[in-house]
Coordinates of C-alpha atoms in Angstrom, one line a residue:
X1 CA 110.3 23.8 22.0
X2 CA 110.8 20.2 20.2
X3 CA 113.8 17.8 21.5
X4 CA 115.7 18.8 18.3
X5 CA 115.4 22.7 18.8
X6 CA 116.5 22.0 22.6
X7 CA 119.8 20.3 21.7
X8 CA 120.7 22.7 19.1
X9 CA 120.0 25.6 21.2
X10 CA 122.1 23.9 24.0
X11 CA 125.0 23.1 21.8
X12 CA 124.9 26.8 20.5
X13 CA 124.6 28.2 24.0
X14 CA 128.1 25.8 25.2
X15 CA 129.6 27.1 21.7
X16 CA 129.0 30.6 22.7
X17 CA 130.2 30.6 26.4
X18 CA 133.3 28.8 25.3
X19 CA 133.8 31.5 22.8
X20 CA 133.2 34.2 25.4
X21 CA 135.5 32.9 27.8
X22 CA 138.1 32.5 25.2
X23 CA 137.5 36.0 23.9
X24 CA 138.1 37.1 27.4
X25 CA 141.8 37.7 26.6
X26 CA 140.3 40.8 24.4
X27 CA 139.1 42.6 27.3
X28 CA 140.7 45.3 29.7
X29 CA 139.7 43.4 32.8
X30 CA 140.4 39.4 32.3
X31 CA 140.2 36.6 35.0
X32 CA 140.5 32.9 34.7
X33 CA 137.6 30.8 34.6
X34 CA 138.4 29.8 38.3
X35 CA 138.8 33.4 39.2
X36 CA 135.3 34.1 37.9
X37 CA 133.9 31.1 39.6
X38 CA 135.2 32.0 42.9
X39 CA 133.9 35.7 42.8
X40 CA 130.6 34.9 41.5
X41 CA 127.4 32.7 42.6
X42 CA 126.4 30.1 40.5
X43 CA 123.7 31.9 38.8
X44 CA 126.0 35.0 38.2
X45 CA 128.4 32.7 36.6
X46 CA 125.7 31.3 34.7
X47 CA 124.5 34.3 33.3
X48 CA 127.8 36.6 33.3
X49 CA 129.9 33.9 31.7
X50 CA 128.0 31.4 30.1
X51 CA 125.1 34.0 28.5
X52 CA 122.0 32.7 30.4
X53 CA 119.1 34.3 31.3
X54 CA 117.8 34.8 35.0
X55 CA 114.2 34.0 35.9
X56 CA 111.8 36.9 34.9
X57 CA 110.6 39.2 37.9
X58 CA 113.3 37.6 40.4
X59 CA 115.9 40.6 40.7
X60 CA 115.1 43.4 43.1
X61 CA 116.5 45.6 40.9
X62 CA 113.8 45.1 38.4
X63 CA 111.5 47.5 40.9
X64 CA 114.3 49.6 42.1
X65 CA 113.8 53.2 40.9
X66 CA 116.2 55.1 43.3
X67 CA 118.6 57.5 41.7
X68 CA 122.3 56.0 41.0
X69 CA 124.1 54.1 38.6
X70 CA 124.1 50.1 37.6
X71 CA 127.4 48.9 37.6
X72 CA 128.8 46.0 36.0
X73 CA 129.4 42.8 38.6
X74 CA 132.3 41.3 37.4
X75 CA 134.8 44.9 37.0
X76 CA 132.6 47.9 38.6
X77 CA 132.3 49.9 35.4
X78 CA 129.2 52.0 35.3
X79 CA 127.0 50.6 32.7
X80 CA 124.0 52.3 33.0
X81 CA 122.4 55.5 34.8
X82 CA 118.9 55.6 36.5
X83 CA 117.7 58.2 34.6
X84 CA 117.4 55.8 31.9
X85 CA 115.7 53.2 33.7
X86 CA 111.9 52.3 33.0
X87 CA 109.4 49.9 34.1
X88 CA 109.2 47.5 30.8
X89 CA 106.9 45.2 32.4
X90 CA 109.2 42.2 31.2
X91 CA 110.3 41.3 34.5
X92 CA 114.0 42.4 34.1
X93 CA 115.3 46.1 34.7
X94 CA 115.3 47.4 31.3
X95 CA 116.8 51.1 30.2
X96 CA 116.5 53.4 26.8
X97 CA 120.6 53.9 26.9
X98 CA 123.7 52.8 28.2
X99 CA 126.2 55.2 29.7
X100 CA 128.7 56.3 26.6
X101 CA 131.4 53.7 26.0
X102 CA 130.0 50.8 28.5
X103 CA 128.7 48.2 26.6
X104 CA 129.7 46.0 23.6
X105 CA 127.2 44.3 21.3
X106 CA 127.0 41.1 19.2
X107 CA 124.7 39.2 17.2
X108 CA 122.9 36.2 18.8
X109 CA 121.4 33.4 16.8
X110 CA 120.9 31.2 19.7
X111 CA 117.4 30.9 19.6
X112 CA 117.1 30.4 15.7
X113 CA 116.6 34.3 15.3
X114 CA 118.8 37.0 15.6
X115 CA 118.8 39.2 18.7
X116 CA 121.5 41.8 20.0
X117 CA 123.2 40.7 22.9
X118 CA 124.9 43.4 25.2
X119 CA 128.0 43.1 27.5
X120 CA 130.2 44.9 29.4
X121 CA 132.9 46.2 27.4
X122 CA 135.5 46.3 29.8
X123 CA 135.4 42.7 30.9
X124 CA 132.9 41.0 28.5
X125 CA 130.2 39.9 31.1
X126 CA 126.8 39.1 29.5
X127 CA 124.4 41.8 30.4
X128 CA 121.0 40.8 28.3
X129 CA 119.7 42.0 25.0
X130 CA 118.7 45.2 23.4
X131 CA 115.5 45.4 21.4
X132 CA 113.7 47.9 19.6
X133 CA 110.5 48.3 21.1
X134 CA 111.6 50.7 23.9
X135 CA 110.3 54.2 24.8
X136 CA 111.4 57.6 23.2
X137 CA 114.0 59.1 22.8
X138 CA 115.7 56.0 21.6
X139 CA 113.1 53.7 20.9
X140 CA 115.5 51.0 22.4
X141 CA 114.9 48.3 25.3
X142 CA 118.2 47.1 27.2
X143 CA 116.8 44.2 28.7
X144 CA 119.1 43.3 31.6
X145 CA 120.0 40.5 34.1
X146 CA 119.8 41.8 37.4
X147 CA 122.6 39.4 38.7
X148 CA 125.0 41.1 36.1
X149 CA 124.7 44.3 38.0
X150 CA 125.3 46.1 41.0
X151 CA 123.4 49.1 41.9
X152 CA 125.2 52.3 43.4
X153 CA 123.2 54.6 44.9
X154 CA 123.6 58.7 44.3

């Protein structure tokens, strides 16, 4: 990545994070920036509120295959079932579908290409991205940041 692309990506990330925090008023669960910062670690805040990405292979949830639900760390809404989890080999927890009415999506143009960003539909916390290279039956790969999730064993 050259210096120009780096600067443009940084500016786009800042604008996107500002928009996400400002848009929080439209979600069922809202918190002030100070409240989010108080309840989340630095990495959780950067990922969930500023749409950063955790380092690949850093989440223990990537290799967790116990039965249960993966809930939003921001509001505890159940988002994904372990039944839809699979090993994508990417280093991030991956699922082929979310639970019904659990996530929202939007276009993400930060890396000079369009991706589908997914977030918790109740609090707006950034989860990750959805790609079209997943397994049957959906063909989708919900590639998520583990720091955005809390696992609740069945």
